[in-house]
Short mmCIF file of C-alpha atoms in Angstrom, two decimals:
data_model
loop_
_atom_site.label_atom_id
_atom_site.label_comp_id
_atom_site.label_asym_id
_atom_site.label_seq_id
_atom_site.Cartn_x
_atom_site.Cartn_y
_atom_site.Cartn_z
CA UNK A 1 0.00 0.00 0.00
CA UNK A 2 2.77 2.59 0.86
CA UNK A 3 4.84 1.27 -1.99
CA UNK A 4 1.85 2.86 -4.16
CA UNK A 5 2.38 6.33 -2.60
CA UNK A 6 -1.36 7.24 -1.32
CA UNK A 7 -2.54 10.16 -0.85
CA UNK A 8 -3.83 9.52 2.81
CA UNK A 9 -4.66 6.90 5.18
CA UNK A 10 -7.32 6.46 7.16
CA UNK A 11 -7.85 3.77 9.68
CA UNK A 12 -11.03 1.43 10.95
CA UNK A 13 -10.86 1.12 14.15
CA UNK A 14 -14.28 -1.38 14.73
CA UNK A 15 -13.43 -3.47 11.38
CA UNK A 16 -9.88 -3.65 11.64
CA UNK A 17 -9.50 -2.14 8.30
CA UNK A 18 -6.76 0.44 6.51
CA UNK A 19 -7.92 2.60 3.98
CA UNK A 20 -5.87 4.19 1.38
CA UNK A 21 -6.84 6.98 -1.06
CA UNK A 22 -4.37 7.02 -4.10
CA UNK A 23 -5.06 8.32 -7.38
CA UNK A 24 -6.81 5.16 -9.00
CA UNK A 25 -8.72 5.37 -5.95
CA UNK A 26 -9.09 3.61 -2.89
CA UNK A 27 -7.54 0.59 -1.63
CA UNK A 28 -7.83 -1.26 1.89
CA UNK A 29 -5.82 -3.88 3.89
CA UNK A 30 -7.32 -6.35 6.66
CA UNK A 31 -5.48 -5.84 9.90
CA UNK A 32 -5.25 -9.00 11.86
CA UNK A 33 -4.18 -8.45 15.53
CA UNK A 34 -1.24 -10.64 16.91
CA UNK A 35 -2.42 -8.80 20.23
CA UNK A 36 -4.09 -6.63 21.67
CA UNK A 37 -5.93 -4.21 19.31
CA UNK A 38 -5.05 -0.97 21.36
CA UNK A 39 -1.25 -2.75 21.40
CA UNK A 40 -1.25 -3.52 17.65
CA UNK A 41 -2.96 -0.21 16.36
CA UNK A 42 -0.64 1.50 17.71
CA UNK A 43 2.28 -0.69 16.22
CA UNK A 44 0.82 0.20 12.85
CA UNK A 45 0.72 4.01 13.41
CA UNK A 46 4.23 3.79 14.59
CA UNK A 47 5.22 2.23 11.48
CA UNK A 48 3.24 4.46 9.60
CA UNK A 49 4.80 7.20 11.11
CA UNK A 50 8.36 5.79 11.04
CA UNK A 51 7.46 5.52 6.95
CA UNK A 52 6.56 9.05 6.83
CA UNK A 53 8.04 11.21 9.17
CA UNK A 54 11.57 9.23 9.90
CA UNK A 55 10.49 8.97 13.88
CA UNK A 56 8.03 6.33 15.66
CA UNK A 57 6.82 9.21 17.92
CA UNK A 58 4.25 10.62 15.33
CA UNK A 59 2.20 13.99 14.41
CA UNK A 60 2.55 15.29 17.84
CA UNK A 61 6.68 16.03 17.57
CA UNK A 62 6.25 16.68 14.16
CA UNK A 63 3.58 19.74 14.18
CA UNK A 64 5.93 21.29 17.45
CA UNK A 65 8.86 21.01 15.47
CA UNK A 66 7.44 22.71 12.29
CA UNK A 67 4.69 24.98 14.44
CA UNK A 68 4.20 28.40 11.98
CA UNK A 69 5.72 27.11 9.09
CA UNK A 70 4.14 23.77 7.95
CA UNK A 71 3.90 23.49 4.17
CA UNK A 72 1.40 22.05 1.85
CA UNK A 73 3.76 19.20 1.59
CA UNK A 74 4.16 19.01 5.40
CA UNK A 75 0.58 18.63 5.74
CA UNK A 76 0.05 16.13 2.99
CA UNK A 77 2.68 13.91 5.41
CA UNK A 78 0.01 14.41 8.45
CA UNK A 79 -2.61 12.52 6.28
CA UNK A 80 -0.67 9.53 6.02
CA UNK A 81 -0.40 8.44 9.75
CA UNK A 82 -3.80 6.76 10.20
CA UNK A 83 -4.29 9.39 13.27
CA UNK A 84 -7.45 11.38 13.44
CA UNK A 85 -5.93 14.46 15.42
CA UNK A 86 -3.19 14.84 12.34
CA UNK A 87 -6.35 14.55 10.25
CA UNK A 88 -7.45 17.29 12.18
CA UNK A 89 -4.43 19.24 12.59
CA UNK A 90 -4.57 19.43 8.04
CA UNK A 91 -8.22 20.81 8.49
CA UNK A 92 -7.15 23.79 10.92
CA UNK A 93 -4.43 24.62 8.99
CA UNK A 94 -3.87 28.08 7.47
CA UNK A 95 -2.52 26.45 4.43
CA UNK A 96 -5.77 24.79 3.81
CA UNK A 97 -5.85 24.06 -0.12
CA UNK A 98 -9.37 22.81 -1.98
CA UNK A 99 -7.38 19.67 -2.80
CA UNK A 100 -5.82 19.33 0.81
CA UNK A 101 -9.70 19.82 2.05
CA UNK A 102 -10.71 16.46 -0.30
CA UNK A 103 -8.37 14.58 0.83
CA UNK A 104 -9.41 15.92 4.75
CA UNK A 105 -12.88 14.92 4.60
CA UNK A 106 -12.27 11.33 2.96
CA UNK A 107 -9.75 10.90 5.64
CA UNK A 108 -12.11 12.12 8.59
CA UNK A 109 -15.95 13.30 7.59
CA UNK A 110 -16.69 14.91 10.75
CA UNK A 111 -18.81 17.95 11.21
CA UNK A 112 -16.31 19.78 13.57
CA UNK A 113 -13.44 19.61 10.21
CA UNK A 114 -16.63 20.70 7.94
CA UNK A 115 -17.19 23.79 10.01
CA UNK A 116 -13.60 24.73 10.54
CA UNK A 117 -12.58 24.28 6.65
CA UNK A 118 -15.59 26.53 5.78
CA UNK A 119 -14.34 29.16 7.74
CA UNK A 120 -11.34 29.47 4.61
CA UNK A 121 -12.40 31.53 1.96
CA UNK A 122 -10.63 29.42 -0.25
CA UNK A 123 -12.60 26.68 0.64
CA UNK A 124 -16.41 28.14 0.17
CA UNK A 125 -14.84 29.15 -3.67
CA UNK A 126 -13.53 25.59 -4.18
CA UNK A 127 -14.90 22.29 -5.37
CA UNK A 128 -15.10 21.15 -1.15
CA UNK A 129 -17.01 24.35 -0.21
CA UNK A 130 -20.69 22.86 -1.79
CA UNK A 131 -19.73 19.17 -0.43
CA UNK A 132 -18.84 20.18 3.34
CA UNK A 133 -21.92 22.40 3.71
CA UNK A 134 -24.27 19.80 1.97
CA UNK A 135 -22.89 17.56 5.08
CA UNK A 136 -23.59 19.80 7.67
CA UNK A 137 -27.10 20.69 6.11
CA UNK A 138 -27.95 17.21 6.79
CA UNK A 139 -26.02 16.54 10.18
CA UNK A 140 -28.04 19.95 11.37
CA UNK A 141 -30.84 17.25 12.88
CA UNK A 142 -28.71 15.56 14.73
CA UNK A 143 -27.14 19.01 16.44
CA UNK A 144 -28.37 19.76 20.15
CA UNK A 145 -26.62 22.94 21.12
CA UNK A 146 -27.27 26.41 19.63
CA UNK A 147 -23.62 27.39 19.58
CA UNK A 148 -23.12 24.72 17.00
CA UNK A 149 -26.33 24.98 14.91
CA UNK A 150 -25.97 29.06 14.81
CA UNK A 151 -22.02 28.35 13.71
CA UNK A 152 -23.12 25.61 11.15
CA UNK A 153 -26.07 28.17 9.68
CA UNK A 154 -23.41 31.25 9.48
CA UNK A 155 -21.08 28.83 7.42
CA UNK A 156 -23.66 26.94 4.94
CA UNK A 157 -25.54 30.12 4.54
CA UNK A 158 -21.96 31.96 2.00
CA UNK A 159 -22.69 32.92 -1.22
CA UNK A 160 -22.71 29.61 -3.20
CA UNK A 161 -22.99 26.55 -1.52
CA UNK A 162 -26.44 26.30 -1.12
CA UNK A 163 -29.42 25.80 -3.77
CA UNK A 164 -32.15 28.40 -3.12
CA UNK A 165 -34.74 25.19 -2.08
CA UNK A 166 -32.28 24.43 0.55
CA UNK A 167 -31.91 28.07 2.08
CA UNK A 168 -35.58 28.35 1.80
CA UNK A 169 -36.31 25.09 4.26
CA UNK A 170 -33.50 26.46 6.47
CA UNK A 171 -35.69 29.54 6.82
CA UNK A 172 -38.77 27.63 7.44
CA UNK A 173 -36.58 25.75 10.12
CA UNK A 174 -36.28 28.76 12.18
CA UNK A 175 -39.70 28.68 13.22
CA UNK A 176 -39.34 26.21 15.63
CA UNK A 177 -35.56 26.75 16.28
CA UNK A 178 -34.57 30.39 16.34
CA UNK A 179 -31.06 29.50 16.41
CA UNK A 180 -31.62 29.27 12.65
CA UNK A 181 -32.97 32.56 12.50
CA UNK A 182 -29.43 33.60 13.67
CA UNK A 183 -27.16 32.71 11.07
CA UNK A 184 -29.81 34.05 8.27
CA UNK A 185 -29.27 37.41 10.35
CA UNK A 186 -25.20 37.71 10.04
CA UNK A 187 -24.80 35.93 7.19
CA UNK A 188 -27.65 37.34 4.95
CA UNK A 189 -28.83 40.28 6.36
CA UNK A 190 -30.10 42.33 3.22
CA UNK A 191 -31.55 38.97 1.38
CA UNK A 192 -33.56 37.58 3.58
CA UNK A 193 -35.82 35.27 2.12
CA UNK A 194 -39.31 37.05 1.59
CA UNK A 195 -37.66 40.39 0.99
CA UNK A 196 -37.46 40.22 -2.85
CA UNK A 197 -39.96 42.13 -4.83
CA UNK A 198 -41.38 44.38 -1.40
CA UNK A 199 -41.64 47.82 -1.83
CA UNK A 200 -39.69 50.34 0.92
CA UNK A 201 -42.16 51.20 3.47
CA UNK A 202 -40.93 54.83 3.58
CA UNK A 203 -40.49 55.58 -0.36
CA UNK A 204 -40.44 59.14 0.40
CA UNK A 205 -37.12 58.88 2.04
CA UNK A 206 -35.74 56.41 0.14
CA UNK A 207 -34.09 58.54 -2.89
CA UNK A 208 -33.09 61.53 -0.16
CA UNK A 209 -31.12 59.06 2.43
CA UNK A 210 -29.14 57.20 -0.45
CA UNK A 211 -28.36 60.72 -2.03
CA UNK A 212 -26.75 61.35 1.17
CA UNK A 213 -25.19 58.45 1.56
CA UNK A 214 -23.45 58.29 -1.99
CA UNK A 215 -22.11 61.62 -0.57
CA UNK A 216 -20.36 59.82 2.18
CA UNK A 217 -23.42 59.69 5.04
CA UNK A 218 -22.72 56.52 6.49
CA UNK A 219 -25.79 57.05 9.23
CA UNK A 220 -28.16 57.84 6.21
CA UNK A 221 -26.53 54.50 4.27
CA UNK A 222 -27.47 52.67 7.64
CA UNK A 223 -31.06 54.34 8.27
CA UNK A 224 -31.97 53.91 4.23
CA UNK A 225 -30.79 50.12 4.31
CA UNK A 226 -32.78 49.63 8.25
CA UNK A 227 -35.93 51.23 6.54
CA UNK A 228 -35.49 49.20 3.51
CA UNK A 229 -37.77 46.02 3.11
CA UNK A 230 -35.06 43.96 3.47
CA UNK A 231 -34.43 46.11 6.68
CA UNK A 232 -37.59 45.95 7.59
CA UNK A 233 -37.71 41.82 8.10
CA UNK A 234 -34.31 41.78 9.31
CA UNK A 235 -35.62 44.17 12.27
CA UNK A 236 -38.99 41.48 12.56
CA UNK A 237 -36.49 38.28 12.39
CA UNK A 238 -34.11 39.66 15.25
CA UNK A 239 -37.22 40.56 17.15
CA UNK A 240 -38.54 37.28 17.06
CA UNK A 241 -35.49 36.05 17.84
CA UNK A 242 -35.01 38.20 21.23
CA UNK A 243 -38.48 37.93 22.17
CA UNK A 244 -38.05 33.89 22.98
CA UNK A 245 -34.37 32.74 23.03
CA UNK A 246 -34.12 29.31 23.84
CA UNK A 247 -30.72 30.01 26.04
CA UNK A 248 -28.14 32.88 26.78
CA UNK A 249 -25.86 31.45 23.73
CA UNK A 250 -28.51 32.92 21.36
CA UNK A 251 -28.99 35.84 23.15
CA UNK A 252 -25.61 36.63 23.11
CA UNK A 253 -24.72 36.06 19.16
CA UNK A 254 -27.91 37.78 18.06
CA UNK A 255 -26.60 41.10 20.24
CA UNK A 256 -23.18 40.36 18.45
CA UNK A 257 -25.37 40.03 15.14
CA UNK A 258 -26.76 43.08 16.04
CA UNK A 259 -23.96 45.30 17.04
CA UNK A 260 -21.94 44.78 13.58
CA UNK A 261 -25.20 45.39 11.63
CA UNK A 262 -25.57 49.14 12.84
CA UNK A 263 -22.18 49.26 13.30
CA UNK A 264 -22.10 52.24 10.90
CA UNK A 265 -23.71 54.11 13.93
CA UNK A 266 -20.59 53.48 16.05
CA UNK A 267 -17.65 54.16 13.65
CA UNK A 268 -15.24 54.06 17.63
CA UNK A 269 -15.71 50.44 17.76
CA UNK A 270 -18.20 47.58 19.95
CA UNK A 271 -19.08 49.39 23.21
CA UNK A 272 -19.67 47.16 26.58
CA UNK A 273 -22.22 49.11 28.49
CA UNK A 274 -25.96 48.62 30.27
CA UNK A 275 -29.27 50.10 27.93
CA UNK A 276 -29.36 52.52 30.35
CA UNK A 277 -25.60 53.77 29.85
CA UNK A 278 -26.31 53.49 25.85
CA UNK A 279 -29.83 55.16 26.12
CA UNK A 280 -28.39 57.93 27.87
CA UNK A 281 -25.21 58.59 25.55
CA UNK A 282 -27.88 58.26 22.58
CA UNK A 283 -29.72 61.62 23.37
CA UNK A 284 -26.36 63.40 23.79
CA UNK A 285 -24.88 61.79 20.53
CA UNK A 286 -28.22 62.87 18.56
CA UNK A 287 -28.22 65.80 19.76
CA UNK A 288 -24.91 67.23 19.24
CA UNK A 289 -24.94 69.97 17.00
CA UNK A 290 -21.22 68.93 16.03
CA UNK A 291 -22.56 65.14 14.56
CA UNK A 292 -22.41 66.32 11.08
CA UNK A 293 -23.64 63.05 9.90
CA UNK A 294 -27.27 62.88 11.89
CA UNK A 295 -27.62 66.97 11.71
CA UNK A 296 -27.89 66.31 7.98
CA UNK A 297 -30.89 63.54 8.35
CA UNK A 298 -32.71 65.73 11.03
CA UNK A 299 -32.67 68.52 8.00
CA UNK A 300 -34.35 66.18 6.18
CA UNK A 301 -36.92 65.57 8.68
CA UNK A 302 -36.68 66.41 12.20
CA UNK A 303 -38.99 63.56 13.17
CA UNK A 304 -36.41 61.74 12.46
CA UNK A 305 -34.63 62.13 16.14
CA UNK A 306 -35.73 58.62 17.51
CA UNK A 307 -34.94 56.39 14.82
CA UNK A 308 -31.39 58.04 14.83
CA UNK A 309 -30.94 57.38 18.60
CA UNK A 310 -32.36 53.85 18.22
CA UNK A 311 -29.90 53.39 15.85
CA UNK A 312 -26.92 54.39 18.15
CA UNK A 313 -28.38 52.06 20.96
CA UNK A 314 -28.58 49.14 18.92
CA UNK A 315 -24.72 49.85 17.56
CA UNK A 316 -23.87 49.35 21.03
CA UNK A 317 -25.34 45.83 21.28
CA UNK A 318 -23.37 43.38 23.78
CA UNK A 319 -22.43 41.54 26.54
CA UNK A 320 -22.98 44.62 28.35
CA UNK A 321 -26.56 44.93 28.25
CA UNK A 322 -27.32 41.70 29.63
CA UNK A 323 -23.99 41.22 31.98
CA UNK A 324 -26.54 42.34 34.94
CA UNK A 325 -28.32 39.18 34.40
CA UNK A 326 -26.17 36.79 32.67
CA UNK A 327 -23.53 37.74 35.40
CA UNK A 328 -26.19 35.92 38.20
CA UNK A 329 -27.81 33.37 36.72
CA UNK A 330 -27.02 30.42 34.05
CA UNK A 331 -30.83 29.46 33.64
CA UNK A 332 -32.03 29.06 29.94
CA UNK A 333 -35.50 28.48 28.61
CA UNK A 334 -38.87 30.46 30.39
CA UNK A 335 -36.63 31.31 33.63
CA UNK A 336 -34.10 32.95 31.53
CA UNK A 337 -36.55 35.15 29.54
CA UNK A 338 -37.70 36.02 32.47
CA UNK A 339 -35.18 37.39 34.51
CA UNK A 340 -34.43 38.83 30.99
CA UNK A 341 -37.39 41.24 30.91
CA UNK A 342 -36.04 43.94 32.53
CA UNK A 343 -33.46 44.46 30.07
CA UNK A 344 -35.08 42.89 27.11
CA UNK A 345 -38.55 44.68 27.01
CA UNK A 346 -36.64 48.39 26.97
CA UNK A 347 -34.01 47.13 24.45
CA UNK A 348 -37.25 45.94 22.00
CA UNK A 349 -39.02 49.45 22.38
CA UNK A 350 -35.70 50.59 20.32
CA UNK A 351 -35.62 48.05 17.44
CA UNK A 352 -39.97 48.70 17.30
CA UNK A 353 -38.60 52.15 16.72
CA UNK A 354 -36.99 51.93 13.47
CA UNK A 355 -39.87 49.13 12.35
CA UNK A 356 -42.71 51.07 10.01
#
């Protein structure tokens, strides 16, 4: 098998099989145990490693001695010891390649290496990107914790790797999970599905605001895209989604959503503050002759004043405004919303604000 220089080994631990992928495809040897099969498997990754790396000691040795500057070829030796965490090792690498990912995932499918080798742009562009997400699409079932289903919908949801059908019965999966809902929100946030074809509830602003903002106004860029139709059901989706989170992980991405998605009202950077700190710096900030930027919108229309300070609260979405709570309590579900009220029914009033 080695004499036929493969590509990458993988090893079955419950049949007692090696795998080989080589160019004419894949090949496979019996292993039959002279001892014990904890003993004898790890005879055969010794030799494996003695093959490829000159040293029975393995991956582990091998990645320390060549930490920050392991090479495509370097990696392509890590696929060849039969060892799942060297597997692994290639699919956190920095010098991730579309061919390096194939050989990855027939070495180790796993969901965990899907997710990670999505995260490289290179990857979502490449052959692997459509395969890896069409795997996690159908391991999503089978996931239990937010974190991970929010992290899986963020990565599947890139430009390209999905057919429309698919996203569309993602979005109809958020109904009962709002995790879902989540990773529509970063990922998508100006084609959300049911968007196309709706008209802007406020046409009268509409040409006025993206004047401004193709004369630099980044606050009138944010406002016009926030009163937008597309706006409009991004604003009802993150609603939703704060008006019954399932646990504090979803609470606390959807602020994160939220804080880069009027981060154009916050050009300083994330703040880490309570509503009430954030409500109070809001008046000031509208109301400061010196911001250029909202001065011009209030020219426009004075009324405006609320939906520009809504829009500088909700910049400042964080760990901050729910720290009070979070900081005391790890309850999830009903108990969670609840002690959430406080916090979440103010914080609400300011997204209703900018909704038509």
């Amino acid at each position: 098998m080695l004499a036929n220089q493969p590509q990458a080994i993988r090893i079955d631990e419950s049949r007692m099989v090696m795998y080989a992928l080589s160019e004419k495809g894949e090949m496979e040897i019996p292993l039959n145990p002279t001892c014990r099969d904890e003993q004898y498997l790890k005879q055969i990754r010794e030799m494996l490693s003695m093959h490829v790396l000159g040293s029975p000691s393995g991956y582990l040795q091998h990645i320390w001695s060549r930490m920050g500057h392991l090479s495509n070829e370097n990696l392509e030796d890590l696929l060849l010891l039969g060892e799942p965490d060297a597997v692994v090792a290639v699919a956190y690498s920095s010098e991730l390649t579309d061919e390096l990912a194939r050989k990855v995932w027939w070495a180790l499918e796993d969901a965990e290496n899907a997710r990670q080798m999505l995260r490289s742009p290179q990857i979502v562009q490449g052959d692997m990107g459509p395969v890896l997400a069409a795997f996690l699409v159908e391991f999503l079932p089978f996931e239990t914790e937010a974190e991970k289903i929010m992290d899986t919908m963020q990565l599947v949801l890139q430009p390209g790797l999905l057919e429309p059908a698919v996203v569309e019965d993602l979005w109809k999966r958020g109904r009962r999970k709002n995790a879902f809902y989540v990773g529509f929100l970063a990922t998508l946030p100006d084609t959300l599905p049911g968007a196309a074809g709706q008209l802007s509830p406020h046409p009268e602003w509409h040409e006025t605001l993206r004047e401004m903002a193709d004369q630099g106004n980044r606050l009138a860029a944010l406002l016009h895209r926030v009163m937008s139709s597309s706006g409009q059901i991004w604003l009802a989706t993150f609603r939703q989604v704060l008006e019954k989170p399932g646990n504090q992980d979803v609470v606390n991405r959807s602020l994160e959503v939220a804080a880069d998605y009027f981060s154009a009202a916050r050009p300083e950077g994330k703040a880490d503050a309570t509503l009430e700190e954030l409500s109070e710096e809001a008046g000031l900030w509208v109301n400061d002759r010196g911001n250029a930027l909202a001065q011009q919108i209030l020219d426009m229309d004075s009324t405006l004043t609320e939906k520009l300070r809504a829009l500088r609260v909700l910049s400042g979405s964080g760990y901050g405004l729910v720290r009070p709570v979070f900081g005391r309590t790890d309850a999830i579900g009903t108990l969670m919303r609840r002690k959430l009220q406080p916090v979440m029914e103010p914080y609400l009033k300011y997204v209703a604000q900018l909704l038509a």
